[in-house]
Coordinates of C-alpha atoms in Angstrom, one line a residue:
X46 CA 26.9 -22.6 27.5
X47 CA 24.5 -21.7 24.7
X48 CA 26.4 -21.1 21.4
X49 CA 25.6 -17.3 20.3
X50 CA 23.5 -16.1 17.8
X51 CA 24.8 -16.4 14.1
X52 CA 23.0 -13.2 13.6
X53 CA 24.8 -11.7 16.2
X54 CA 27.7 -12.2 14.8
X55 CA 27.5 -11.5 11.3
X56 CA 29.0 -8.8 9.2
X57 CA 27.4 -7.1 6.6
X58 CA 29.9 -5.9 3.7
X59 CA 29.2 -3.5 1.1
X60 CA 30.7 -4.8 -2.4
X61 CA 32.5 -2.8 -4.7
X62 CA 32.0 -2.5 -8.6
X63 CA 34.4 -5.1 -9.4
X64 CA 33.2 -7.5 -6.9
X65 CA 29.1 -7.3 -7.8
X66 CA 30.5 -7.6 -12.0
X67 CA 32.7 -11.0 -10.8
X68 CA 29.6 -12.1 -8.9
X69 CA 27.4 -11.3 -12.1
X70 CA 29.7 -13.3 -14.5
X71 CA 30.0 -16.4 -12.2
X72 CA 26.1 -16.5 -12.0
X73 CA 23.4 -17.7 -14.6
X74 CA 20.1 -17.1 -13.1
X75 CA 18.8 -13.3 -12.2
X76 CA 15.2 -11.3 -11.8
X77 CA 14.2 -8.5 -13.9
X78 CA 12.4 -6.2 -12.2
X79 CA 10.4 -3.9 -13.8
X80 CA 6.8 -2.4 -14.0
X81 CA 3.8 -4.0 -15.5
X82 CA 0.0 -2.3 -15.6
X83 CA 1.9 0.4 -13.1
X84 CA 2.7 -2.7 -10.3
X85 CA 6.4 -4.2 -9.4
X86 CA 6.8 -7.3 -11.2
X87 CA 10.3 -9.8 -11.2
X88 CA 10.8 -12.6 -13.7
X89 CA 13.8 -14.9 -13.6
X90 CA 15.8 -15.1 -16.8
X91 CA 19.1 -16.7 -17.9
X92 CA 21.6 -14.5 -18.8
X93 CA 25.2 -13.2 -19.7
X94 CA 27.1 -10.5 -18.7
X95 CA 28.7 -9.0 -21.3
X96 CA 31.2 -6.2 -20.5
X97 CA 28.7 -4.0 -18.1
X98 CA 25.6 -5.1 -19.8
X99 CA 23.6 -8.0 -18.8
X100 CA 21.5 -10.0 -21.7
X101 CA 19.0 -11.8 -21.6
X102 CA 16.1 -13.0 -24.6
X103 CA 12.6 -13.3 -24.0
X104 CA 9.3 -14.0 -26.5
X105 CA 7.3 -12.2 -28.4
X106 CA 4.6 -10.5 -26.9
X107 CA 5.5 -11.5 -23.3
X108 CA 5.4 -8.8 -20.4
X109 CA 8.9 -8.6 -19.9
X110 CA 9.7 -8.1 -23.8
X111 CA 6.5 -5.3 -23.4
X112 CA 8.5 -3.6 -20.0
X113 CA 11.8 -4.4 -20.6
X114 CA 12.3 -2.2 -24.1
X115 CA 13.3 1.4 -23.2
X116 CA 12.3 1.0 -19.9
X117 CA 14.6 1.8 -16.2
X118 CA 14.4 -1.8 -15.0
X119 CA 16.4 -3.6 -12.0
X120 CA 18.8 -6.6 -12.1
X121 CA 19.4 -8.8 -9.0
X122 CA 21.4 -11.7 -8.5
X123 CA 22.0 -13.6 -5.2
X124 CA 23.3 -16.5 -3.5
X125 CA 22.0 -17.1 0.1
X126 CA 22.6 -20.2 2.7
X127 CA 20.1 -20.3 5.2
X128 CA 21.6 -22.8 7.2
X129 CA 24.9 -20.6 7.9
X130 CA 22.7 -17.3 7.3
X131 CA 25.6 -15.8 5.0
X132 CA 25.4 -14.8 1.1
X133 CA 25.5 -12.0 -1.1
X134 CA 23.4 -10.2 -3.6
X135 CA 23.8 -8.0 -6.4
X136 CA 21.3 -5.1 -8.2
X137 CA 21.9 -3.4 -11.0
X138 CA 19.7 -0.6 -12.4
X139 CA 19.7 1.1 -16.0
X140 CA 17.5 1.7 -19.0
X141 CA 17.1 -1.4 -20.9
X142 CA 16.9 -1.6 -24.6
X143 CA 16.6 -4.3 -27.6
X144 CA 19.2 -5.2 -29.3
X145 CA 18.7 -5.0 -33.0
X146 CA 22.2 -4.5 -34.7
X147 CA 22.8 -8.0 -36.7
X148 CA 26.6 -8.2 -36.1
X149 CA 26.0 -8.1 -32.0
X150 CA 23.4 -10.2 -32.5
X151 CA 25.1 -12.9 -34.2
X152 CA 28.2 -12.5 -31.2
X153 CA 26.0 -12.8 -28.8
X154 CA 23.6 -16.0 -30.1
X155 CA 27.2 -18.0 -29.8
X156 CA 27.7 -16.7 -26.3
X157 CA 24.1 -16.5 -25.3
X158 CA 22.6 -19.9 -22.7
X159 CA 20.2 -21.2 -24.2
X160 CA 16.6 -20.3 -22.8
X161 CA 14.8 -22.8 -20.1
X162 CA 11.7 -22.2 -21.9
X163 CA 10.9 -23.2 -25.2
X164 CA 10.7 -20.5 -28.1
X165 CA 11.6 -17.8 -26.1
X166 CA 14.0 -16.2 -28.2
X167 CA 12.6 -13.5 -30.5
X168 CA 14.1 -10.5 -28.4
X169 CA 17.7 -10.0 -27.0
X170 CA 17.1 -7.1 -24.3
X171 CA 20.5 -5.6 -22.4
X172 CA 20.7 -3.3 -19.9
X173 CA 23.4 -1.3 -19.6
X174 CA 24.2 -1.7 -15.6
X175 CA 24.5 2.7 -14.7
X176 CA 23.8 2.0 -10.8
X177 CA 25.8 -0.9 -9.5
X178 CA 25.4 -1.8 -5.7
X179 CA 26.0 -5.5 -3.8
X180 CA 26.3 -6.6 -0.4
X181 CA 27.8 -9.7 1.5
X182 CA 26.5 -10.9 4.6
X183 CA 29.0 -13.1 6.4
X184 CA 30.3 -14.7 9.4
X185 CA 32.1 -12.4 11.7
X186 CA 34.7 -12.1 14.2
X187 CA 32.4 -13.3 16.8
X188 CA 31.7 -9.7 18.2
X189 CA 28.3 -8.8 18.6
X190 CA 26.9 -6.4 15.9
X191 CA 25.8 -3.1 17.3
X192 CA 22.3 -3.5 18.8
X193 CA 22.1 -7.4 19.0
X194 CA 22.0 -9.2 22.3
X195 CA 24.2 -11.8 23.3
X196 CA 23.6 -14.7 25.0
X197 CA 25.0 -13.9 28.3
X198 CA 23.1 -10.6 28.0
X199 CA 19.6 -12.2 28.1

């Protein structure tokens, strides 16, 4: 007997606010998304989550710094296992800014990971997370999902 489809018997669960935020924190690697010369564009950065915001630097006259400064941009995060097709991913959306005031600054350059590339650091952008949405794709209960065909069915 052929084993069924791990497709067929997944579940896809929608994550609430508290969920996608512990998901956030646990992670260090996300995409901006944003808009350059009117085109989707998606950068990976390091980052922090701190309370709703997520924070990331980025050097001077680099796209991202360009987009990212009073500019709606997305954040996603996700982990995904193709070999037992499960995972989970996490966007955020808001309006992102630079952060300028010296005393937040200062917090966050002890709390900050340090950048992958080299002098990338003249700009601390945040973006305040005002949509929140994640979703978690794992194994189910061995029913087959509406619409999928079973084994024996085909």
């Amino acid at each position: 007997m052929a084993s069924a489809d791990p497709a067929a018997t997944a579940e896809l669960i929608e994550l609430d606010e508290a969920e996608c935020l512990r998901l956030l924190a646990g992670s260090e690697i996300g995409r901006v998304v944003f808009t350059d010369a009117a085109l989707p564009a998606a950068l990976p950065v390091n980052y922090l989550l701190d309370g709703q915001e997520i924070v990331f630097r980025t050097g001077d006259g680099s796209k991202l710094a360009a987009a990212a400064r009073n500019s709606v941009v997305a954040f996603q995060v996700d982990q995904i296992d193709p070999e037992t097709r499960t995972g989970w991913t996490v966007l955020g959306v808001g309006a992102a800014y630079e952060v300028v005031v010296p005393e937040r600054l200062a917090k966050l350059a002890t709390r900050l990971p340090e950048p992958w590339a080299p002098n990338r650091t003249e700009h601390t952008i945040a973006v305040p997370l005002q949509r929140l949405s994640g979703r978690r794709l794992v194994r189910g209960t061995g029913r087959p999902t509406p619409g999928s065909v079973t084994p024996e069915e085909s």
